[in-house]
PDB file of N, CA and C in Angstrom:
ATOM      1  N   UNK A  17     152.677  92.796  95.423  1.00 70.00           N
ATOM      2  CA  UNK A  17     151.245  92.733  95.350  1.00 70.00           C
ATOM      3  C   UNK A  17     150.685  94.148  95.405  1.00 70.00           C
ATOM      4  N   UNK A  18     149.748  94.440  94.484  1.00 79.00           N
ATOM      5  CA  UNK A  18     149.153  95.775  94.433  1.00 79.00           C
ATOM      6  C   UNK A  18     148.101  95.937  95.514  1.00 79.00           C
ATOM      7  N   UNK A  19     148.050  97.131  96.044  1.00 86.00           N
ATOM      8  CA  UNK A  19     147.049  97.436  97.053  1.00 86.00           C
ATOM      9  C   UNK A  19     145.717  97.739  96.360  1.00 86.00           C
ATOM     10  N   UNK A  20     144.619  97.185  96.862  1.00 89.00           N
ATOM     11  CA  UNK A  20     143.293  97.407  96.285  1.00 89.00           C
ATOM     12  C   UNK A  20     142.837  98.826  96.569  1.00 89.00           C
ATOM     13  N   UNK A  21     142.185  99.419  95.600  1.00 91.00           N
ATOM     14  CA  UNK A  21     141.631 100.751  95.751  1.00 91.00           C
ATOM     15  C   UNK A  21     140.150 100.623  96.057  1.00 91.00           C
ATOM     16  N   UNK A  22     139.679 101.348  97.050  1.00 91.00           N
ATOM     17  CA  UNK A  22     138.271 101.338  97.414  1.00 91.00           C
ATOM     18  C   UNK A  22     137.622 102.629  96.925  1.00 91.00           C
ATOM     19  N   UNK A  23     136.405 102.500  96.424  1.00 92.00           N
ATOM     20  CA  UNK A  23     135.637 103.642  95.966  1.00 92.00           C
ATOM     21  C   UNK A  23     134.333 103.718  96.736  1.00 92.00           C
ATOM     22  N   UNK A  24     133.858 104.921  96.952  1.00 93.00           N
ATOM     23  CA  UNK A  24     132.560 105.153  97.558  1.00 93.00           C
ATOM     24  C   UNK A  24     131.716 105.859  96.501  1.00 93.00           C
ATOM     25  N   UNK A  25     130.549 105.267  96.187  1.00 88.00           N
ATOM     26  CA  UNK A  25     129.657 105.842  95.185  1.00 88.00           C
ATOM     27  C   UNK A  25     128.392 106.345  95.847  1.00 88.00           C
ATOM     28  N   UNK A  26     127.890 107.451  95.352  1.00 90.00           N
ATOM     29  CA  UNK A  26     126.630 107.991  95.846  1.00 90.00           C
ATOM     30  C   UNK A  26     125.675 108.090  94.670  1.00 90.00           C
ATOM     31  N   UNK A  27     124.523 107.419  94.780  1.00 88.00           N
ATOM     32  CA  UNK A  27     123.511 107.495  93.733  1.00 88.00           C
ATOM     33  C   UNK A  27     122.786 108.830  93.868  1.00 88.00           C
ATOM     34  N   UNK A  28     122.740 109.588  92.765  1.00 91.00           N
ATOM     35  CA  UNK A  28     122.084 110.893  92.810  1.00 91.00           C
ATOM     36  C   UNK A  28     120.722 110.872  92.104  1.00 91.00           C
ATOM     37  N   UNK A  29     120.293 109.703  91.710  1.00 87.00           N
ATOM     38  CA  UNK A  29     118.969 109.538  91.114  1.00 87.00           C
ATOM     39  C   UNK A  29     118.463 108.147  91.491  1.00 87.00           C
ATOM     40  N   UNK A  30     117.202 107.866  91.237  1.00 81.00           N
ATOM     41  CA  UNK A  30     116.717 106.511  91.552  1.00 81.00           C
ATOM     42  C   UNK A  30     117.574 105.450  90.856  1.00 81.00           C
ATOM     43  N   UNK A  31     117.768 104.352  91.535  1.00 79.00           N
ATOM     44  CA  UNK A  31     118.654 103.307  91.044  1.00 79.00           C
ATOM     45  C   UNK A  31     117.900 101.994  90.981  1.00 79.00           C
ATOM     46  N   UNK A  32     118.017 101.320  89.850  1.00 76.00           N
ATOM     47  CA  UNK A  32     117.378 100.014  89.665  1.00 76.00           C
ATOM     48  C   UNK A  32     118.477  98.993  89.416  1.00 76.00           C
ATOM     49  N   UNK A  33     118.544  97.996  90.278  1.00 83.00           N
ATOM     50  CA  UNK A  33     119.522  96.927  90.093  1.00 83.00           C
ATOM     51  C   UNK A  33     118.750  95.727  89.586  1.00 83.00           C
ATOM     52  N   UNK A  34     118.852  95.486  88.305  1.00 80.00           N
ATOM     53  CA  UNK A  34     118.029  94.473  87.667  1.00 80.00           C
ATOM     54  C   UNK A  34     118.737  93.153  87.455  1.00 80.00           C
ATOM     55  N   UNK A  35     117.903  92.148  87.197  1.00 85.00           N
ATOM     56  CA  UNK A  35     118.415  90.809  86.917  1.00 85.00           C
ATOM     57  C   UNK A  35     118.594  90.588  85.419  1.00 85.00           C
ATOM     58  N   UNK A  36     118.077  91.526  84.607  1.00 85.00           N
ATOM     59  CA  UNK A  36     118.114  91.365  83.161  1.00 85.00           C
ATOM     60  C   UNK A  36     116.857  90.706  82.613  1.00 85.00           C
ATOM     61  N   UNK A  37     115.984  90.254  83.498  1.00 90.00           N
ATOM     62  CA  UNK A  37     114.736  89.604  83.080  1.00 90.00           C
ATOM     63  C   UNK A  37     113.592  90.601  83.117  1.00 90.00           C
ATOM     64  N   UNK A  38     112.537  90.277  82.367  1.00 92.00           N
ATOM     65  CA  UNK A  38     111.329  91.094  82.364  1.00 92.00           C
ATOM     66  C   UNK A  38     110.164  90.258  82.866  1.00 92.00           C
ATOM     67  N   UNK A  39     109.232  90.922  83.539  1.00 93.00           N
ATOM     68  CA  UNK A  39     107.997  90.287  83.998  1.00 93.00           C
ATOM     69  C   UNK A  39     106.883  90.854  83.128  1.00 93.00           C
ATOM     70  N   UNK A  40     106.152  89.977  82.483  1.00 94.00           N
ATOM     71  CA  UNK A  40     105.118  90.388  81.540  1.00 94.00           C
ATOM     72  C   UNK A  40     103.740  90.333  82.204  1.00 94.00           C
ATOM     73  N   UNK A  41     102.761  91.055  81.662  1.00 95.00           N
ATOM     74  CA  UNK A  41     101.436  91.112  82.278  1.00 95.00           C
ATOM     75  C   UNK A  41     100.687  89.784  82.266  1.00 95.00           C
ATOM     76  N   UNK A  42     101.235  88.784  81.655  1.00 95.00           N
ATOM     77  CA  UNK A  42     100.599  87.469  81.714  1.00 95.00           C
ATOM     78  C   UNK A  42     100.978  86.726  82.982  1.00 95.00           C
ATOM     79  N   UNK A  43     101.816  87.361  83.845  1.00 96.00           N
ATOM     80  CA  UNK A  43     102.199  86.717  85.098  1.00 96.00           C
ATOM     81  C   UNK A  43     102.169  87.653  86.307  1.00 96.00           C
ATOM     82  N   UNK A  44     101.484  88.789  86.184  1.00 97.00           N
ATOM     83  CA  UNK A  44     101.313  89.647  87.358  1.00 97.00           C
ATOM     84  C   UNK A  44      99.914  90.241  87.399  1.00 97.00           C
ATOM     85  N   UNK A  45      99.542  90.698  88.601  1.00 96.00           N
ATOM     86  CA  UNK A  45      98.267  91.373  88.840  1.00 96.00           C
ATOM     87  C   UNK A  45      98.581  92.706  89.519  1.00 96.00           C
ATOM     88  N   UNK A  46      97.986  93.766  89.042  1.00 95.00           N
ATOM     89  CA  UNK A  46      98.103  95.072  89.673  1.00 95.00           C
ATOM     90  C   UNK A  46      96.756  95.399  90.304  1.00 95.00           C
ATOM     91  N   UNK A  47      96.765  95.552  91.626  1.00 94.00           N
ATOM     92  CA  UNK A  47      95.533  95.854  92.370  1.00 94.00           C
ATOM     93  C   UNK A  47      95.830  97.056  93.257  1.00 94.00           C
ATOM     94  N   UNK A  48      95.326  98.217  92.864  1.00 92.00           N
ATOM     95  CA  UNK A  48      95.660  99.443  93.578  1.00 92.00           C
ATOM     96  C   UNK A  48      97.141  99.732  93.413  1.00 92.00           C
ATOM     97  N   UNK A  49      97.821  99.918  94.533  1.00 94.00           N
ATOM     98  CA  UNK A  49      99.265 100.162  94.499  1.00 94.00           C
ATOM     99  C   UNK A  49     100.069  98.903  94.823  1.00 94.00           C
ATOM    100  N   UNK A  50      99.417  97.746  94.754  1.00 96.00           N
ATOM    101  CA  UNK A  50     100.109  96.494  95.057  1.00 96.00           C
ATOM    102  C   UNK A  50     100.259  95.646  93.791  1.00 96.00           C
ATOM    103  N   UNK A  51     101.474  95.245  93.527  1.00 96.00           N
ATOM    104  CA  UNK A  51     101.769  94.375  92.401  1.00 96.00           C
ATOM    105  C   UNK A  51     102.012  92.965  92.942  1.00 96.00           C
ATOM    106  N   UNK A  52     101.308  91.993  92.390  1.00 97.00           N
ATOM    107  CA  UNK A  52     101.503  90.597  92.780  1.00 97.00           C
ATOM    108  C   UNK A  52     102.075  89.845  91.597  1.00 97.00           C
ATOM    109  N   UNK A  53     103.254  89.311  91.770  1.00 96.00           N
ATOM    110  CA  UNK A  53     103.810  88.402  90.764  1.00 96.00           C
ATOM    111  C   UNK A  53     103.268  87.025  91.112  1.00 96.00           C
ATOM    112  N   UNK A  54     102.655  86.378  90.139  1.00 98.00           N
ATOM    113  CA  UNK A  54     101.949  85.134  90.371  1.00 98.00           C
ATOM    114  C   UNK A  54     102.890  83.945  90.201  1.00 98.00           C
ATOM    115  N   UNK A  55     102.757  82.978  91.097  1.00 98.00           N
ATOM    116  CA  UNK A  55     103.473  81.705  90.990  1.00 98.00           C
ATOM    117  C   UNK A  55     102.735  80.895  89.927  1.00 98.00           C
ATOM    118  N   UNK A  56     103.258  80.893  88.722  1.00 97.00           N
ATOM    119  CA  UNK A  56     102.565  80.277  87.595  1.00 97.00           C
ATOM    120  C   UNK A  56     102.466  78.759  87.748  1.00 97.00           C
ATOM    121  N   UNK A  57     103.451  78.125  88.365  1.00 97.00           N
ATOM    122  CA  UNK A  57     103.363  76.674  88.602  1.00 97.00           C
ATOM    123  C   UNK A  57     102.158  76.350  89.476  1.00 97.00           C
ATOM    124  N   UNK A  58     101.970  77.130  90.541  1.00 97.00           N
ATOM    125  CA  UNK A  58     100.827  76.929  91.418  1.00 97.00           C
ATOM    126  C   UNK A  58      99.509  77.218  90.715  1.00 97.00           C
ATOM    127  N   UNK A  59      99.491  78.286  89.922  1.00 98.00           N
ATOM    128  CA  UNK A  59      98.271  78.646  89.210  1.00 98.00           C
ATOM    129  C   UNK A  59      97.873  77.562  88.208  1.00 98.00           C
ATOM    130  N   UNK A  60      98.836  77.005  87.506  1.00 97.00           N
ATOM    131  CA  UNK A  60      98.521  75.962  86.518  1.00 97.00           C
ATOM    132  C   UNK A  60      98.006  74.685  87.176  1.00 97.00           C
ATOM    133  N   UNK A  61      98.291  74.509  88.464  1.00 97.00           N
ATOM    134  CA  UNK A  61      97.785  73.338  89.183  1.00 97.00           C
ATOM    135  C   UNK A  61      96.424  73.614  89.835  1.00 97.00           C
ATOM    136  N   UNK A  62      95.967  74.854  89.789  1.00 97.00           N
ATOM    137  CA  UNK A  62      94.675  75.239  90.353  1.00 97.00           C
ATOM    138  C   UNK A  62      93.555  74.581  89.530  1.00 97.00           C
ATOM    139  N   UNK A  63      92.719  73.750  90.165  1.00 96.00           N
ATOM    140  CA  UNK A  63      91.664  73.049  89.419  1.00 96.00           C
ATOM    141  C   UNK A  63      90.698  73.988  88.681  1.00 96.00           C
ATOM    142  N   UNK A  64      90.429  75.157  89.244  1.00 96.00           N
ATOM    143  CA  UNK A  64      89.460  76.068  88.634  1.00 96.00           C
ATOM    144  C   UNK A  64      90.069  76.926  87.517  1.00 96.00           C
ATOM    145  N   UNK A  65      91.376  76.832  87.305  1.00 97.00           N
ATOM    146  CA  UNK A  65      92.051  77.648  86.289  1.00 97.00           C
ATOM    147  C   UNK A  65      92.040  76.930  84.945  1.00 97.00           C
ATOM    148  N   UNK A  66      91.652  77.637  83.894  1.00 97.00           N
ATOM    149  CA  UNK A  66      91.568  77.070  82.549  1.00 97.00           C
ATOM    150  C   UNK A  66      92.899  77.270  81.820  1.00 97.00           C
ATOM    151  N   UNK A  67      93.796  76.292  81.953  1.00 96.00           N
ATOM    152  CA  UNK A  67      95.144  76.383  81.372  1.00 96.00           C
ATOM    153  C   UNK A  67      95.108  76.490  79.847  1.00 96.00           C
ATOM    154  N   UNK A  68      94.288  75.693  79.209  1.00 97.00           N
ATOM    155  CA  UNK A  68      94.245  75.685  77.745  1.00 97.00           C
ATOM    156  C   UNK A  68      93.797  77.041  77.207  1.00 97.00           C
ATOM    157  N   UNK A  69      92.779  77.620  77.836  1.00 97.00           N
ATOM    158  CA  UNK A  69      92.307  78.939  77.401  1.00 97.00           C
ATOM    159  C   UNK A  69      93.367  80.008  77.667  1.00 97.00           C
ATOM    160  N   UNK A  70      94.042  79.902  78.820  1.00 97.00           N
ATOM    161  CA  UNK A  70      95.118  80.843  79.156  1.00 97.00           C
ATOM    162  C   UNK A  70      96.204  80.799  78.086  1.00 97.00           C
ATOM    163  N   UNK A  71      96.658  79.606  77.733  1.00 96.00           N
ATOM    164  CA  UNK A  71      97.723  79.459  76.735  1.00 96.00           C
ATOM    165  C   UNK A  71      97.286  80.048  75.399  1.00 96.00           C
ATOM    166  N   UNK A  72      96.070  79.791  75.021  1.00 96.00           N
ATOM    167  CA  UNK A  72      95.549  80.306  73.752  1.00 96.00           C
ATOM    168  C   UNK A  72      95.454  81.833  73.751  1.00 96.00           C
ATOM    169  N   UNK A  73      94.855  82.401  74.797  1.00 96.00           N
ATOM    170  CA  UNK A  73      94.636  83.844  74.836  1.00 96.00           C
ATOM    171  C   UNK A  73      95.895  84.641  75.146  1.00 96.00           C
ATOM    172  N   UNK A  74      96.855  84.042  75.848  1.00 94.00           N
ATOM    173  CA  UNK A  74      98.067  84.781  76.227  1.00 94.00           C
ATOM    174  C   UNK A  74      98.997  85.026  75.043  1.00 94.00           C
ATOM    175  N   UNK A  75      98.701  84.472  73.912  1.00 93.00           N
ATOM    176  CA  UNK A  75      99.498  84.734  72.705  1.00 93.00           C
ATOM    177  C   UNK A  75      99.256  86.146  72.180  1.00 93.00           C
ATOM    178  N   UNK A  76      98.159  86.762  72.593  1.00 91.00           N
ATOM    179  CA  UNK A  76      97.838  88.128  72.206  1.00 91.00           C
ATOM    180  C   UNK A  76      98.758  89.089  72.966  1.00 91.00           C
ATOM    181  N   UNK A  77      99.374  90.032  72.281  1.00 87.00           N
ATOM    182  CA  UNK A  77     100.350  90.931  72.921  1.00 87.00           C
ATOM    183  C   UNK A  77      99.715  91.864  73.954  1.00 87.00           C
ATOM    184  N   UNK A  78      98.398  91.999  73.955  1.00 89.00           N
ATOM    185  CA  UNK A  78      97.749  92.867  74.937  1.00 89.00           C
ATOM    186  C   UNK A  78      97.107  92.068  76.081  1.00 89.00           C
ATOM    187  N   UNK A  79      97.475  90.809  76.222  1.00 94.00           N
ATOM    188  CA  UNK A  79      96.915  89.952  77.272  1.00 94.00           C
ATOM    189  C   UNK A  79      97.363  90.428  78.645  1.00 94.00           C
ATOM    190  N   UNK A  80      96.427  90.417  79.599  1.00 95.00           N
ATOM    191  CA  UNK A  80      96.723  90.775  80.989  1.00 95.00           C
ATOM    192  C   UNK A  80      96.022  89.771  81.887  1.00 95.00           C
ATOM    193  N   UNK A  81      96.783  89.098  82.743  1.00 97.00           N
ATOM    194  CA  UNK A  81      96.253  88.065  83.626  1.00 97.00           C
ATOM    195  C   UNK A  81      95.134  88.594  84.518  1.00 97.00           C
ATOM    196  N   UNK A  82      95.224  89.854  84.919  1.00 95.00           N
ATOM    197  CA  UNK A  82      94.197  90.449  85.768  1.00 95.00           C
ATOM    198  C   UNK A  82      92.835  90.525  85.109  1.00 95.00           C
ATOM    199  N   UNK A  83      92.795  90.616  83.809  1.00 95.00           N
ATOM    200  CA  UNK A  83      91.522  90.616  83.084  1.00 95.00           C
ATOM    201  C   UNK A  83      91.066  89.198  82.757  1.00 95.00           C
ATOM    202  N   UNK A  84      91.968  88.232  82.851  1.00 97.00           N
ATOM    203  CA  UNK A  84      91.648  86.851  82.491  1.00 97.00           C
ATOM    204  C   UNK A  84      91.078  86.077  83.679  1.00 97.00           C
ATOM    205  N   UNK A  85      91.817  86.037  84.807  1.00 97.00           N
ATOM    206  CA  UNK A  85      91.369  85.272  85.976  1.00 97.00           C
ATOM    207  C   UNK A  85      92.059  85.787  87.237  1.00 97.00           C
ATOM    208  N   UNK A  86      91.702  86.991  87.634  1.00 96.00           N
ATOM    209  CA  UNK A  86      92.340  87.646  88.784  1.00 96.00           C
ATOM    210  C   UNK A  86      92.154  86.854  90.073  1.00 96.00           C
ATOM    211  N   UNK A  87      90.952  86.347  90.314  1.00 96.00           N
ATOM    212  CA  UNK A  87      90.675  85.701  91.601  1.00 96.00           C
ATOM    213  C   UNK A  87      91.518  84.443  91.802  1.00 96.00           C
ATOM    214  N   UNK A  88      91.635  83.594  90.798  1.00 97.00           N
ATOM    215  CA  UNK A  88      92.470  82.400  90.951  1.00 97.00           C
ATOM    216  C   UNK A  88      93.950  82.754  90.979  1.00 97.00           C
ATOM    217  N   UNK A  89      94.347  83.739  90.198  1.00 97.00           N
ATOM    218  CA  UNK A  89      95.760  84.138  90.167  1.00 97.00           C
ATOM    219  C   UNK A  89      96.217  84.658  91.529  1.00 97.00           C
ATOM    220  N   UNK A  90      95.369  85.435  92.204  1.00 97.00           N
ATOM    221  CA  UNK A  90      95.753  86.000  93.501  1.00 97.00           C
ATOM    222  C   UNK A  90      95.861  84.954  94.609  1.00 97.00           C
ATOM    223  N   UNK A  91      95.367  83.760  94.375  1.00 97.00           N
ATOM    224  CA  UNK A  91      95.524  82.665  95.338  1.00 97.00           C
ATOM    225  C   UNK A  91      96.943  82.100  95.323  1.00 97.00           C
ATOM    226  N   UNK A  92      97.746  82.476  94.317  1.00 98.00           N
ATOM    227  CA  UNK A  92      99.074  81.878  94.129  1.00 98.00           C
ATOM    228  C   UNK A  92     100.146  82.967  93.980  1.00 98.00           C
ATOM    229  N   UNK A  93     100.349  83.783  95.025  1.00 97.00           N
ATOM    230  CA  UNK A  93     101.375  84.827  94.910  1.00 97.00           C
ATOM    231  C   UNK A  93     102.786  84.249  94.989  1.00 97.00           C
ATOM    232  N   UNK A  94     103.653  84.753  94.130  1.00 96.00           N
ATOM    233  CA  UNK A  94     105.083  84.435  94.203  1.00 96.00           C
ATOM    234  C   UNK A  94     105.728  85.478  95.112  1.00 96.00           C
ATOM    235  N   UNK A  95     105.417  86.748  94.873  1.00 94.00           N
ATOM    236  CA  UNK A  95     105.772  87.838  95.776  1.00 94.00           C
ATOM    237  C   UNK A  95     104.842  89.008  95.509  1.00 94.00           C
ATOM    238  N   UNK A  96     104.782  89.927  96.478  1.00 95.00           N
ATOM    239  CA  UNK A  96     103.956  91.119  96.355  1.00 95.00           C
ATOM    240  C   UNK A  96     104.801  92.337  96.700  1.00 95.00           C
ATOM    241  N   UNK A  97     104.568  93.418  95.976  1.00 92.00           N
ATOM    242  CA  UNK A  97     105.306  94.660  96.187  1.00 92.00           C
ATOM    243  C   UNK A  97     104.352  95.830  96.289  1.00 92.00           C
ATOM    244  N   UNK A  98     104.638  96.725  97.205  1.00 94.00           N
ATOM    245  CA  UNK A  98     103.903  97.983  97.275  1.00 94.00           C
ATOM    246  C   UNK A  98     104.577  98.954  96.312  1.00 94.00           C
ATOM    247  N   UNK A  99     103.772  99.649  95.518  1.00 92.00           N
ATOM    248  CA  UNK A  99     104.290 100.627  94.567  1.00 92.00           C
ATOM    249  C   UNK A  99     103.798 102.006  94.978  1.00 92.00           C
ATOM    250  N   UNK A 100     104.514 103.045  94.587  1.00 92.00           N
ATOM    251  CA  UNK A 100     103.994 104.387  94.813  1.00 92.00           C
ATOM    252  C   UNK A 100     102.889 104.633  93.794  1.00 92.00           C
ATOM    253  N   UNK A 101     102.011 105.569  94.081  1.00 92.00           N
ATOM    254  CA  UNK A 101     100.823 105.778  93.240  1.00 92.00           C
ATOM    255  C   UNK A 101     101.179 106.222  91.826  1.00 92.00           C
ATOM    256  N   UNK A 102     102.244 106.975  91.659  1.00 93.00           N
ATOM    257  CA  UNK A 102     102.637 107.422  90.318  1.00 93.00           C
ATOM    258  C   UNK A 102     103.089 106.230  89.466  1.00 93.00           C
ATOM    259  N   UNK A 103     103.898 105.347  90.034  1.00 90.00           N
ATOM    260  CA  UNK A 103     104.363 104.170  89.296  1.00 90.00           C
ATOM    261  C   UNK A 103     103.219 103.235  88.941  1.00 90.00           C
ATOM    262  N   UNK A 104     102.302 103.016  89.888  1.00 92.00           N
ATOM    263  CA  UNK A 104     101.180 102.127  89.589  1.00 92.00           C
ATOM    264  C   UNK A 104     100.259 102.743  88.536  1.00 92.00           C
ATOM    265  N   UNK A 105     100.093 104.060  88.538  1.00 93.00           N
ATOM    266  CA  UNK A 105      99.276 104.725  87.511  1.00 93.00           C
ATOM    267  C   UNK A 105      99.900 104.579  86.132  1.00 93.00           C
ATOM    268  N   UNK A 106     101.212 104.746  86.059  1.00 93.00           N
ATOM    269  CA  UNK A 106     101.904 104.598  84.778  1.00 93.00           C
ATOM    270  C   UNK A 106     101.767 103.163  84.276  1.00 93.00           C
ATOM    271  N   UNK A 107     101.993 102.199  85.162  1.00 93.00           N
ATOM    272  CA  UNK A 107     101.870 100.796  84.759  1.00 93.00           C
ATOM    273  C   UNK A 107     100.437 100.474  84.353  1.00 93.00           C
ATOM    274  N   UNK A 108      99.467 100.961  85.110  1.00 92.00           N
ATOM    275  CA  UNK A 108      98.060 100.716  84.801  1.00 92.00           C
ATOM    276  C   UNK A 108      97.693 101.276  83.428  1.00 92.00           C
ATOM    277  N   UNK A 109      98.261 102.413  83.075  1.00 93.00           N
ATOM    278  CA  UNK A 109      97.970 103.004  81.763  1.00 93.00           C
ATOM    279  C   UNK A 109      98.549 102.176  80.621  1.00 93.00           C
ATOM    280  N   UNK A 110      99.518 101.328  80.921  1.00 93.00           N
ATOM    281  CA  UNK A 110     100.145 100.492  79.893  1.00 93.00           C
ATOM    282  C   UNK A 110      99.534  99.098  79.794  1.00 93.00           C
ATOM    283  N   UNK A 111      98.680  98.734  80.775  1.00 92.00           N
ATOM    284  CA  UNK A 111      98.020  97.428  80.732  1.00 92.00           C
ATOM    285  C   UNK A 111      97.247  97.329  79.423  1.00 92.00           C
ATOM    286  N   UNK A 112      97.224  96.150  78.851  1.00 88.00           N
ATOM    287  CA  UNK A 112      96.578  95.872  77.562  1.00 88.00           C
ATOM    288  C   UNK A 112      97.340  96.473  76.379  1.00 88.00           C
ATOM    289  N   UNK A 113      98.606  96.808  76.603  1.00 86.00           N
ATOM    290  CA  UNK A 113      99.479  97.227  75.500  1.00 86.00           C
ATOM    291  C   UNK A 113     100.722  96.344  75.551  1.00 86.00           C
ATOM    292  N   UNK A 114     101.476  96.300  74.463  1.00 81.00           N
ATOM    293  CA  UNK A 114     102.709  95.493  74.483  1.00 81.00           C
ATOM    294  C   UNK A 114     103.797  96.066  75.391  1.00 81.00           C
ATOM    295  N   UNK A 115     103.602  97.258  75.980  1.00 87.00           N
ATOM    296  CA  UNK A 115     104.630  97.923  76.804  1.00 87.00           C
ATOM    297  C   UNK A 115     104.399  97.784  78.286  1.00 87.00           C
ATOM    298  N   UNK A 116     103.664  96.777  78.722  1.00 92.00           N
ATOM    299  CA  UNK A 116     103.326  96.644  80.135  1.00 92.00           C
ATOM    300  C   UNK A 116     104.270  95.710  80.888  1.00 92.00           C
ATOM    301  N   UNK A 117     105.444  95.446  80.338  1.00 92.00           N
ATOM    302  CA  UNK A 117     106.398  94.596  81.052  1.00 92.00           C
ATOM    303  C   UNK A 117     107.154  95.411  82.106  1.00 92.00           C
ATOM    304  N   UNK A 118     107.659  94.705  83.099  1.00 90.00           N
ATOM    305  CA  UNK A 118     108.374  95.301  84.211  1.00 90.00           C
ATOM    306  C   UNK A 118     109.782  94.730  84.226  1.00 90.00           C
ATOM    307  N   UNK A 119     110.773  95.567  84.468  1.00 87.00           N
ATOM    308  CA  UNK A 119     112.136  95.069  84.621  1.00 87.00           C
ATOM    309  C   UNK A 119     112.265  94.445  86.000  1.00 87.00           C
ATOM    310  N   UNK A 120     112.654  93.184  86.040  1.00 85.00           N
ATOM    311  CA  UNK A 120     112.780  92.491  87.317  1.00 85.00           C
ATOM    312  C   UNK A 120     114.017  93.005  88.056  1.00 85.00           C
ATOM    313  N   UNK A 121     113.931  93.010  89.369  1.00 77.00           N
ATOM    314  CA  UNK A 121     115.048  93.493  90.174  1.00 77.00           C
ATOM    315  C   UNK A 121     115.655  92.338  90.963  1.00 77.00           C
ATOM    316  N   UNK A 122     116.826  92.618  91.499  1.00 66.00           N
ATOM    317  CA  UNK A 122     117.514  91.604  92.318  1.00 66.00           C
ATOM    318  C   UNK A 122     117.202  91.905  93.766  1.00 66.00           C
TER     319      UNK A 122
END
């Protein structure tokens, strides 16, 4: 039986361990330096949320949930993350463009 070799790795730059999925602006809200991923199942059950209009308007590649119905969306957080100001500024500059997706992490 061969003996297992152990390695020790040191990350010398920022490291992102992703799930391979992307989060699109039709399912998150950016408020200051806080990103809220919205529980879409809960939001679709919200009586005050217009599902039909959401489905229709979200087909546009520049759609952003925060411009559509921020107040109802924030009632249904899936998770929230604090971001550094540089990252939130970069993401904010991409809102309303097709490049505003986020790589999901594990």
